[in-house]
Structures are given as C-alpha cells and as structure tokens.
Coordinates of C-alpha atoms in Angstrom, one line a residue:
M1 CA -0.2 -0.4 -0.1
S2 CA 1.3 3.9 -0.6
S3 CA -0.5 6.4 0.7
V4 CA -0.9 9.7 -1.6
R5 CA 1.9 12.4 -1.9
V6 CA 0.9 16.0 -1.7
A7 CA 3.3 18.9 -2.2
V8 CA 2.1 22.7 -2.1
R9 CA 3.6 25.4 -4.1
V10 CA 3.1 28.9 -3.8
R11 CA 3.6 31.3 -6.8
P12 CA 4.3 35.1 -6.6
L13 CA 2.0 37.9 -6.1
N14 CA 0.5 38.8 -9.8
K15 CA 0.2 42.2 -11.6
R16 CA -3.5 42.3 -10.5
E17 CA -2.7 41.4 -7.1
L18 CA 0.1 44.1 -6.7
D19 CA -2.3 46.6 -8.4
A20 CA -4.8 46.0 -5.4
G21 CA -2.4 46.3 -2.4
S22 CA -2.8 42.6 -1.6
Q23 CA -0.3 41.5 1.1
S24 CA 1.4 37.8 1.1
I25 CA -0.4 35.5 4.1
I26 CA 1.5 32.4 3.4
E27 CA 4.8 31.3 4.9
M28 CA 7.0 28.1 4.4
Q29 CA 9.4 26.6 6.5
G30 CA 10.6 22.8 5.8
R31 CA 7.6 20.6 4.9
K32 CA 4.9 23.2 6.9
T33 CA 3.1 25.7 5.3
T34 CA 1.4 28.4 7.6
I35 CA -1.9 30.7 6.4
T36 CA -2.3 33.7 8.4
T37 CA -5.5 36.0 8.1
N38 CA -5.2 39.7 6.9
K39 CA -3.3 41.1 9.7
S40 CA -5.2 44.3 9.8
A41 CA -8.4 42.7 10.8
A42 CA -9.0 42.9 14.2
V43 CA -8.9 39.1 15.6
V44 CA -9.2 38.6 19.3
D45 CA -8.9 34.8 19.2
T46 CA -5.1 34.6 18.5
K47 CA -5.7 31.0 17.6
T48 CA -7.8 32.0 14.4
V49 CA -4.9 34.3 13.5
S50 CA -2.9 31.2 11.5
K51 CA -3.4 27.8 10.6
E52 CA -0.5 25.4 9.8
F53 CA -0.2 22.4 7.6
T54 CA 2.5 19.8 7.3
Y55 CA 2.6 18.2 3.6
D56 CA 5.5 16.1 2.0
Y57 CA 6.9 19.0 0.0
S58 CA 6.2 22.7 0.9
Y59 CA 7.6 24.7 -2.4
W60 CA 8.1 28.3 -1.7
S61 CA 8.2 30.0 -5.2
A62 CA 6.8 33.3 -4.5
D63 CA 10.1 35.3 -4.6
S64 CA 13.3 34.0 -6.6
R65 CA 15.5 36.4 -4.4
D66 CA 15.0 34.0 -1.4
S67 CA 17.4 31.5 -0.2
H68 CA 14.6 29.0 -0.1
Y69 CA 13.0 29.4 -3.5
V70 CA 12.0 26.1 -5.2
N71 CA 12.4 26.6 -9.1
Q72 CA 11.1 24.2 -11.6
E73 CA 14.2 21.6 -11.7
Q74 CA 14.0 21.2 -7.9
V75 CA 10.0 20.2 -8.4
F76 CA 11.1 17.7 -11.0
F77 CA 13.8 16.2 -9.0
D78 CA 11.5 15.6 -5.8
L79 CA 8.2 14.5 -7.8
G80 CA 9.2 13.9 -11.3
E81 CA 12.1 11.6 -10.7
D82 CA 9.7 9.4 -8.4
V83 CA 7.3 9.0 -11.2
L84 CA 9.9 7.8 -13.6
N85 CA 11.2 5.4 -11.1
S86 CA 7.7 3.6 -10.4
A87 CA 7.0 3.6 -14.3
F88 CA 10.3 1.4 -14.6
Q89 CA 9.4 -0.6 -11.5
G90 CA 6.2 -1.7 -13.5
Y91 CA 3.7 0.5 -11.4
N92 CA 1.2 3.0 -12.4
A93 CA 1.6 6.7 -11.5
C94 CA 0.0 9.9 -11.4
I95 CA 0.4 13.7 -10.8
F96 CA -2.5 16.1 -10.9
A97 CA -2.4 19.7 -10.1
Y98 CA -5.1 21.1 -7.9
G99 CA -6.0 24.7 -7.2
Q100 CA -8.1 28.1 -8.0
T101 CA -7.8 29.5 -11.0
S102 CA -4.3 31.5 -12.1
S103 CA -2.8 29.6 -9.2
G104 CA 0.3 28.4 -11.2
K105 CA -1.1 24.7 -12.0
S106 CA -0.3 25.1 -15.7
Y107 CA 3.1 26.7 -15.0
T108 CA 3.9 23.7 -12.7
M109 CA 2.8 21.0 -15.2
M110 CA 3.7 22.3 -18.8
G111 CA 5.7 25.3 -17.8
V112 CA 6.8 28.0 -20.1
P113 CA 9.8 28.5 -22.8
G114 CA 13.2 28.4 -20.5
A115 CA 11.1 26.9 -17.7
S116 CA 9.6 23.5 -18.6
G117 CA 7.3 22.0 -16.5
L118 CA 6.6 18.7 -15.2
I119 CA 5.1 17.0 -18.2
P120 CA 8.1 17.7 -20.7
R121 CA 10.6 17.1 -18.2
I122 CA 9.2 13.4 -17.1
C123 CA 8.9 12.9 -21.0
Q124 CA 12.6 14.0 -21.8
A125 CA 13.9 12.1 -18.7
L126 CA 12.2 9.1 -19.4
Y127 CA 14.1 8.7 -23.0
E128 CA 17.1 10.0 -21.4
R129 CA 16.8 6.9 -19.0
I130 CA 16.0 4.7 -21.9
G131 CA 19.0 5.7 -24.0
K132 CA 21.4 4.8 -20.9
E133 CA 19.9 1.3 -20.5
D134 CA 21.2 -2.0 -22.6
A135 CA 19.4 -1.9 -25.9
S136 CA 20.3 -5.6 -26.4
H137 CA 18.8 -7.0 -23.2
C138 CA 15.7 -4.4 -23.0
S139 CA 13.3 -3.1 -25.5
Y140 CA 10.8 -0.4 -25.1
K141 CA 7.5 0.5 -26.4
T142 CA 6.0 4.1 -25.8
E143 CA 2.3 5.3 -26.3
V144 CA 1.0 8.5 -25.7
S145 CA -2.5 10.0 -25.7
Y146 CA -4.1 13.6 -24.7
M147 CA -7.5 14.5 -23.6
E148 CA -9.6 17.2 -22.3
I149 CA -12.7 17.1 -20.1
Y150 CA -14.8 20.1 -21.5
N151 CA -18.2 20.8 -20.1
E152 CA -18.2 17.1 -18.6
R153 CA -17.8 15.6 -22.5
V154 CA -14.4 14.0 -23.1
R155 CA -12.3 15.3 -26.2
D156 CA -9.4 13.9 -27.8
L157 CA -6.8 16.7 -28.1
L158 CA -4.5 14.7 -30.8
R159 CA -7.5 14.2 -33.2
P160 CA -7.8 16.8 -36.3
A161 CA -9.8 19.8 -35.5
S162 CA -12.7 18.7 -38.2
S163 CA -13.3 15.0 -36.5
K164 CA -17.0 14.8 -36.2
Q165 CA -16.4 12.6 -32.7
L166 CA -14.8 15.8 -31.1
H167 CA -16.7 15.9 -27.9
N168 CA -18.6 12.6 -28.1
L169 CA -15.8 10.0 -26.8
R170 CA -17.5 7.7 -23.8
V171 CA -15.8 6.6 -20.8
R172 CA -15.9 2.8 -20.5
E173 CA -14.7 0.6 -17.3
H174 CA -12.6 -2.3 -17.8
P175 CA -13.1 -5.1 -15.3
T176 CA -9.1 -5.2 -14.0
E177 CA -7.5 -2.3 -15.8
G178 CA -10.2 0.2 -14.7
P179 CA -12.1 3.4 -16.5
Y180 CA -10.9 4.1 -19.9
V181 CA -11.9 6.4 -22.8
E182 CA -13.5 4.6 -25.8
S183 CA -11.9 5.6 -29.1
L184 CA -8.9 7.7 -27.9
T185 CA -6.2 7.6 -30.1
K186 CA -2.9 6.3 -28.9
H187 CA 0.2 7.7 -30.8
L188 CA 3.5 5.4 -30.8
V189 CA 6.5 7.5 -30.5
S190 CA 10.4 6.7 -30.4
D191 CA 11.9 9.7 -29.2
Y192 CA 11.3 13.0 -27.1
N193 CA 10.8 15.1 -30.2
A194 CA 8.0 13.0 -31.5
I195 CA 6.3 13.2 -28.2
F196 CA 7.2 17.2 -27.9
E197 CA 5.2 17.6 -31.2
L198 CA 2.1 15.7 -29.6
M199 CA 2.1 17.6 -26.6
E200 CA 2.2 20.8 -28.7
L201 CA -0.3 19.8 -31.0
G202 CA -2.9 19.1 -28.1
N203 CA -2.0 22.3 -26.4
T204 CA -3.2 24.4 -29.6
H205 CA -6.5 22.4 -29.4
R206 CA -7.2 22.9 -25.6
V207 CA -9.8 25.4 -24.7
T208 CA -8.5 28.7 -23.1
A209 CA -10.4 31.8 -22.3
A210 CA -9.6 35.4 -20.7
T211 CA -11.3 36.3 -17.5
K212 CA -10.7 39.1 -15.0
M213 CA -8.3 36.7 -12.8
N214 CA -6.4 35.2 -15.8
D215 CA -5.8 36.0 -19.2
V216 CA -5.2 32.3 -20.5
S217 CA -7.8 30.4 -18.4
S218 CA -7.7 26.9 -19.0
R219 CA -11.7 25.9 -19.4
S220 CA -11.3 22.2 -19.3
H221 CA -9.2 19.8 -17.4
A222 CA -6.5 18.1 -19.3
I223 CA -5.1 14.5 -19.1
F224 CA -1.7 13.5 -20.6
T225 CA -1.3 9.7 -20.5
I226 CA 1.9 7.8 -21.7
N227 CA 1.7 4.0 -21.7
F228 CA 5.2 2.6 -21.2
T229 CA 5.9 -1.0 -21.6
Q230 CA 9.5 -2.7 -21.1
A231 CA 10.4 -5.9 -21.9
T232 CA 13.7 -7.9 -20.6
F233 CA 15.4 -11.1 -20.1
D234 CA 16.1 -11.5 -16.4
S235 CA 18.1 -14.7 -15.3
N236 CA 17.1 -16.2 -18.7
L237 CA 13.5 -15.6 -18.0
P238 CA 11.3 -12.8 -19.9
S239 CA 10.1 -10.0 -18.1
E240 CA 7.1 -7.5 -19.2
T241 CA 6.1 -4.6 -17.1
A242 CA 3.1 -2.1 -18.3
S243 CA 2.9 1.4 -16.8
R244 CA 0.3 4.0 -17.4
I245 CA 1.2 7.5 -16.4
N246 CA -1.4 9.8 -15.8
L247 CA -0.2 13.7 -15.9
V248 CA -3.0 15.9 -15.1
D249 CA -3.4 19.5 -15.7
L250 CA -6.9 20.5 -13.6
A251 CA -8.7 23.8 -14.2
G252 CA -8.8 26.0 -11.5
S253 CA -11.7 26.6 -9.1
E254 CA -13.2 30.2 -9.5
R255 CA -16.0 32.1 -8.3
A256 CA -17.9 34.3 -10.9
A257 CA -17.8 37.6 -9.3
A258 CA -14.1 37.4 -9.1
T259 CA -13.5 36.3 -12.9
G260 CA -16.5 38.4 -14.4
A261 CA -17.6 35.2 -16.1
T262 CA -20.7 35.4 -17.9
G263 CA -22.7 33.2 -20.9
E264 CA -20.6 30.4 -21.9
R265 CA -17.5 31.6 -19.8
L266 CA -20.2 31.1 -16.8
K267 CA -21.5 27.5 -17.9
E268 CA -17.7 26.4 -18.1
G269 CA -17.2 27.6 -14.7
G270 CA -20.0 26.2 -13.3
N271 CA -19.0 22.4 -14.9
I272 CA -15.5 23.3 -13.8
N273 CA -16.6 23.6 -10.0
R274 CA -18.9 21.0 -10.2
S275 CA -16.4 18.7 -11.1
L276 CA -14.2 19.8 -8.4
V277 CA -16.4 19.5 -5.8
T278 CA -17.4 16.0 -6.9
L279 CA -13.5 15.5 -6.4
G280 CA -13.4 17.0 -3.4
N281 CA -15.8 15.0 -2.2
V282 CA -14.3 11.6 -3.4
I283 CA -11.1 12.7 -1.5
S284 CA -13.1 13.0 1.8
A285 CA -14.7 9.7 1.7
L286 CA -11.5 8.0 0.5
A287 CA -9.8 9.7 3.5
K288 CA -12.3 8.9 6.0
M289 CA -12.1 5.2 4.8
S290 CA -8.4 5.4 5.0
M291 CA -8.4 6.4 8.7
Q292 CA -11.0 3.7 9.4
H293 CA -8.0 1.4 8.6
G294 CA -9.5 0.5 5.0
T295 CA -12.6 -1.1 6.5
R296 CA -15.3 0.0 3.6
D297 CA -18.4 -0.7 5.4
K298 CA -22.3 -0.2 3.6
K299 CA -22.5 3.4 4.5
T300 CA -18.9 4.5 2.9
F301 CA -19.7 5.4 -0.9
I302 CA -17.3 6.6 -3.1
P303 CA -18.8 9.0 -5.5
Y304 CA -16.6 8.4 -8.6
R305 CA -19.2 8.5 -11.1
D306 CA -20.8 11.7 -10.4
S307 CA -18.5 13.1 -12.6
V308 CA -16.1 12.4 -15.9
L309 CA -13.0 13.6 -13.9
T310 CA -13.3 11.2 -10.9
W311 CA -14.3 8.5 -12.9
L312 CA -11.0 8.7 -15.1
L313 CA -9.0 9.2 -11.8
K314 CA -10.8 6.2 -9.9
E315 CA -7.3 4.1 -10.1
S316 CA -5.4 7.0 -9.2
L317 CA -7.3 7.8 -6.0
G318 CA -7.6 4.8 -3.9
G319 CA -6.7 2.2 -7.1
N320 CA -3.4 0.9 -8.4
A321 CA -1.5 3.8 -9.1
K322 CA 1.3 5.9 -6.8
T323 CA -0.2 9.3 -6.9
I324 CA 1.2 12.8 -6.1
M325 CA -0.7 15.8 -5.5
V326 CA 0.6 19.4 -6.3
A327 CA -2.0 22.1 -4.5
T328 CA -0.9 25.2 -5.9
I329 CA -1.9 28.5 -4.2
S330 CA -1.9 32.6 -4.6
P331 CA -0.5 34.1 -1.7
A332 CA -2.5 37.2 -1.8
D333 CA -4.8 38.0 1.1
V334 CA -7.6 38.6 -1.3
N335 CA -7.7 34.8 -1.8
Y336 CA -7.3 33.9 1.7
G337 CA -10.6 31.9 1.3
E338 CA -9.8 29.9 -2.0
T339 CA -6.1 29.3 -0.6
L340 CA -7.5 28.0 2.8
S341 CA -9.9 25.5 1.0
T342 CA -7.0 24.2 -1.2
L343 CA -4.8 23.9 1.6
Q344 CA -7.9 21.5 3.5
Y345 CA -8.0 19.7 0.3
A346 CA -4.6 18.8 0.2
N347 CA -4.3 17.9 3.7
R348 CA -7.1 15.3 3.7
A349 CA -5.5 14.3 0.4
K350 CA -2.1 12.8 2.0
N351 CA -4.6 10.3 4.1
I352 CA -5.8 8.5 0.9
I353 CA -4.2 4.8 0.8
N354 CA -3.8 3.4 -2.7
K355 CA -3.2 -0.3 -3.5
P356 CA -0.4 0.0 -6.4
T357 CA 0.8 -3.6 -8.0
I358 CA 3.3 -4.3 -10.7
N359 CA 1.4 -4.7 -13.8
E360 CA 2.9 -7.9 -15.5
D361 CA 2.2 -9.5 -18.6
P362 CA 0.1 -12.5 -17.9
N363 CA 1.8 -15.0 -20.1
V364 CA 5.1 -13.7 -18.6
K365 CA 4.1 -14.6 -15.2
L366 CA 2.8 -18.2 -16.7
I367 CA 6.4 -18.7 -18.2
R368 CA 8.1 -17.9 -14.8
E369 CA 5.5 -20.5 -13.0
L370 CA 6.3 -23.0 -15.6
R371 CA 10.1 -22.4 -15.3
A372 CA 10.0 -22.9 -11.3
E373 CA 7.4 -25.9 -11.9
I374 CA 10.6 -27.4 -14.5
D375 CA 13.3 -26.9 -11.6
R376 CA 11.2 -28.9 -9.1
L377 CA 10.5 -31.7 -11.6
K378 CA 14.4 -31.8 -12.4
E379 CA 15.2 -31.9 -8.7
M380 CA 12.6 -34.6 -8.4
I381 CA 13.9 -36.6 -11.0
E382 CA 17.7 -36.1 -10.3
S383 CA 17.0 -37.0 -6.3
S384 CA 15.1 -39.9 -7.2
Q385 CA 12.5 -38.9 -4.4
A386 CA 9.3 -39.7 -6.0
V387 CA 6.3 -40.7 -4.1
G388 CA 4.7 -43.9 -4.9
T389 CA 5.3 -47.6 -4.7
N390 CA 7.2 -48.0 -7.9
P391 CA 9.3 -45.2 -8.1
A392 CA 10.7 -46.0 -11.8
V393 CA 7.4 -45.6 -12.8
A394 CA 6.9 -42.4 -11.1
E395 CA 10.2 -41.0 -12.2
F396 CA 9.2 -41.7 -16.0
E397 CA 5.9 -39.8 -15.2
A398 CA 7.9 -36.9 -14.1
S399 CA 10.3 -37.1 -16.9
E400 CA 7.1 -36.8 -19.4
N401 CA 5.7 -34.1 -17.3
L402 CA 9.0 -32.0 -17.4
H403 CA 9.4 -32.4 -21.3
R404 CA 5.5 -31.4 -21.9
K405 CA 6.1 -28.2 -19.4
Q406 CA 9.6 -27.3 -21.2
E407 CA 7.6 -27.5 -24.5
Q408 CA 5.0 -25.2 -23.2
V409 CA 7.8 -22.4 -21.9
A410 CA 9.7 -22.9 -25.1
E411 CA 6.3 -22.0 -27.3
L412 CA 5.2 -19.2 -25.2
T413 CA 8.9 -17.8 -24.9
K414 CA 9.0 -17.8 -28.5
S415 CA 5.8 -16.2 -28.8
W416 CA 6.3 -13.3 -26.7
T417 CA 10.1 -12.7 -28.2
G418 CA 8.4 -12.7 -31.9
K419 CA 5.8 -10.1 -30.7
W420 CA 8.8 -7.7 -29.6
F421 CA 10.8 -8.3 -32.6
E422 CA 7.9 -7.3 -34.8
L423 CA 7.5 -4.2 -32.7
H424 CA 11.2 -3.4 -33.0
K425 CA 11.2 -3.9 -36.8
I426 CA 8.1 -1.8 -37.4
A427 CA 9.6 1.0 -34.6
K428 CA 13.3 0.9 -35.6
E429 CA 13.9 -0.4 -39.1
H430 CA 11.4 1.5 -41.3
E431 CA 11.1 4.6 -38.8
L432 CA 7.7 5.4 -40.4
A433 CA 5.7 8.0 -39.2
L434 CA 2.2 9.0 -40.3
R435 CA 0.3 12.3 -39.1
S436 CA -2.9 13.4 -40.7
E437 CA -3.1 17.2 -40.3
G438 CA -6.4 18.2 -41.9
I439 CA -6.1 17.3 -45.8
K440 CA -2.2 17.5 -45.5
M441 CA -0.3 14.1 -44.8
T442 CA 3.3 14.1 -43.4
V443 CA 5.3 11.1 -44.2
G444 CA 8.6 10.5 -42.6
S445 CA 10.8 7.7 -43.2
E446 CA 14.8 6.8 -43.2
L447 CA 14.5 4.5 -46.0
P448 CA 14.7 5.6 -49.8
H449 CA 11.4 5.3 -50.9
F450 CA 8.4 5.9 -53.3
I451 CA 5.0 7.5 -52.8
A452 CA 2.3 6.6 -54.9
M453 CA -1.3 8.7 -54.6
D454 CA -4.6 7.8 -56.0
N455 CA -8.2 8.7 -55.5
D456 CA -9.7 5.3 -54.6
I457 CA -12.0 5.6 -52.2
L458 CA -11.4 1.9 -50.4
S459 CA -7.6 2.9 -49.7
T460 CA -5.8 5.6 -47.6
G461 CA -5.0 7.3 -51.2
V462 CA -1.5 6.9 -50.0
V463 CA 1.0 3.9 -51.2
I464 CA 4.6 3.6 -49.9
Y465 CA 7.3 1.7 -51.8
H466 CA 10.5 0.9 -50.2
L467 CA 13.5 0.5 -52.2
Q468 CA 16.0 -2.2 -51.5
V469 CA 19.4 -1.4 -49.9
L470 CA 20.9 -3.1 -53.2
L471 CA 19.5 -3.1 -56.3
S472 CA 15.7 -2.0 -57.3
N473 CA 13.9 -2.8 -60.4
L474 CA 11.5 -0.3 -61.3
P475 CA 8.9 -1.3 -64.0
C476 CA 8.3 1.3 -67.0
V477 CA 5.3 3.4 -66.9

C-alpha cells in the first residue's frame, strides 16, 4: 500500500494583486505551510490568526531572491523522478495539479519557454533513461494520448479539429484495468521530439479563454497519458511490465464575481466547479475510509461516477497507482478563502491509501511459474525421491511432465519474443510515421522510398514503396 504524496507550491503575487495592494499571507518552513488571516483585521482569538499544515513538500516559489526559493528543476527532481522510478518498476503513476484559477497549475505541469514544467521534463527524462539502458537486453514501447474534459464531455486533443467525434468520446470501465476512454487515439513514439510535437499539438487544441483573474484560463481538465511497456530477459526469464502515467492539469476553481464570467464562460466555470466539488467529495470519502483502516462498510460510498473527471481518476485515487497531488496556491490576502480551501483539501488527500501493484504480462507470469515447476521436476528426478510404490514409473511420469512443460515454456517464450521482434522491426527499422493534419499528410522515413497517390475511396490514397538497399528493378510506366 502507498499513501498519496502531497506537495504545496505558492506562486509570486501577480500584477493584479500588486495593483490592488495585496499582502502575502503564506509562510513556509521545511515541510510546513502556514496561512495567516489579514493582519489588519481585528482578531481577538489568537488561535484563529494562523493555521499550520504539514505536507510531504512545501515549495516556496513566491520570490526568486529568497534563499529557499524552489524552481522548476527542483520540483521535477522531487516529484518527477519518483514518477519515473515507479514506471520503470512496473507501477502506474499519476500527478495532478489542483488549485484555484491563476494559481500556477499549468506553469507547474507544462511550464513556459525556458522553464519547462513536470510533463515535458518527465517525457524527456524518460527517453534519457531509456538511452542509458542496455538496448541489447531490453526493449521499450511508448504510446501517448492527450484528452480534455470540457463541460463534462471528453475530447481527444490529438485528433484533427474537423473530426466529427470531437466531444463524443465515451468513458467505459474495464473489469481489471479500470476506466478508460473508448476510441481515444494512442500514438506510438520513439523519441522525445515526437512526443513534444504531439504535446504542442494537443495544447493548441485545448480550450482556453481570458477572465478577469487569468488572461489564459484553462476551461477544461487535461490528462496527458503515457503508456510505457518494457521487456527484458532477467536470469534467462522473460519479463514484461506495463505502466500507465497520468499527468493531469486541472482547470482551476473560480468564483463568478471574481472572474467576471458571463454566458459561455459562466457555464464552463459551473461545470469546472461541479467536477472539482465531486473530486473534493471523493478525496474526503477516501480519507475517511483510510482513517478507518480501510474497512469499507455499507455506508461508505465513493462518488466516482458523479463526474467524468473522478471516474477517469478512479485508479489514481484509492486504486492501482502511485499518486502525487500538487496543490498550487496564491499568497495574496484577497484569495484567503480559496487558498485555505485548497490547503484543507490537500491535507485530506495525504490520508488516502492506494494499492499499487506491478503490472506484469500474464503470459510472462505463466512462463515464470512453469520454469519454477520445471526446476522442481528436475530436482525430483535427480534425487529419485518420487512418491509412490514404483519409483521407476513415478520417475518416468515426472520426466514426461518435465518435457511437456519445457515445450510449453519454449512455445510461450517464442511467441513473446516474436511479438517484441515485430514491434522492434516496425518502430526501429522502418522509422515510419504518418500524421494526418486536416487534408495534409506528412510521411517521414529514413529508407529510400516512392510515394504513389490515387483517388481510390477504398484505400488511404497513399502507397509507400520502400527501395531495397542493393538493386531495385523499377517497372516502366
């Protein structure tokens, strides 16, 4: 079991807050975060002046001149490296940023030019670590998908803008793997440049709008998913694990009076707040259940399906994943209510207990069990300690059983190795990538080739002929 790790990060005062004469009410020391009420207010009871919370990490990013200032690189070192370690060990992992609008969630997750956030840094470090591994003994497959939840509808951010199924993707639930989005595209990538291009493409499709509190306010929840599979031979045994990394940039909670939202923006804000309220209810219910030592009685109900967001994050909250929550807050006294609410949610989230398990291929697990049985049968034959009245007959039966299981192992291993050989051949030898952008098709290949295009409605309209390395005979036209 593993508890949800929680980090709190405070951003600098922005121009709007400075123009309003706002004061900072946040102090951080080590793992402790303290919020103080407006100092000008007349408070008689000193216990209500400040509230103190302790988290796994408290990041002071309000002033770069301070000695304890925490930059993007340090946040990645503390949180991103832990996500990568979990992925290479075969666990699912999740990071989600939570906080009010304009509190620095997108900056922490995506970053800006010159100060990359967690998502691009995790992707880059993933391939850097793959490059350091022994390629002759280990194979990797990486697939990415990018979606947003806009007005409680799921949209694939990596599909063409003209797609008819823009906001019509349905959420289903697999009996063992949990909730998933039906028809969500998965893109096979082989390096960081490819994954960065997809990331940039998805960001351009994401819904944003200007409000009084944020010029580029995210109007949707975005989930960037990396499906990472690794295969290797360990002690002459095949090993394959599959990890799913969910990197979530939530839209911020907001008050209509503060944002000045009207019309469509008001509707968007209502749906955002509704899903975040459900997220808070799920966090509270899971924290309560964890404090009861995991005993779920009939009265304990976790409202995952009350929102698309919480349904998709079901495995990350109380399920099969190692999860990190980053709570971003504003230091301004004008945001006291929202900041205190965020800190309280984060304080509850650290009590949630997840149940992460290594996601191993079932065929590989069967091969390992058969190998263990083969070793046992070999020991039985060698020691001649068969049970029965006729040891020779028992030894013969054990030998037959041994050969049968060895054939099973050989067949399973051959099938498993062949699958990865074909994948390696497609991804590494041909280096072929097809991406459709409206009516334009981009084809990239390292091998010499011809491209034929036709108007046949039963085909893709594009045929690629790869030339042989030695001699190619071309037909006359």
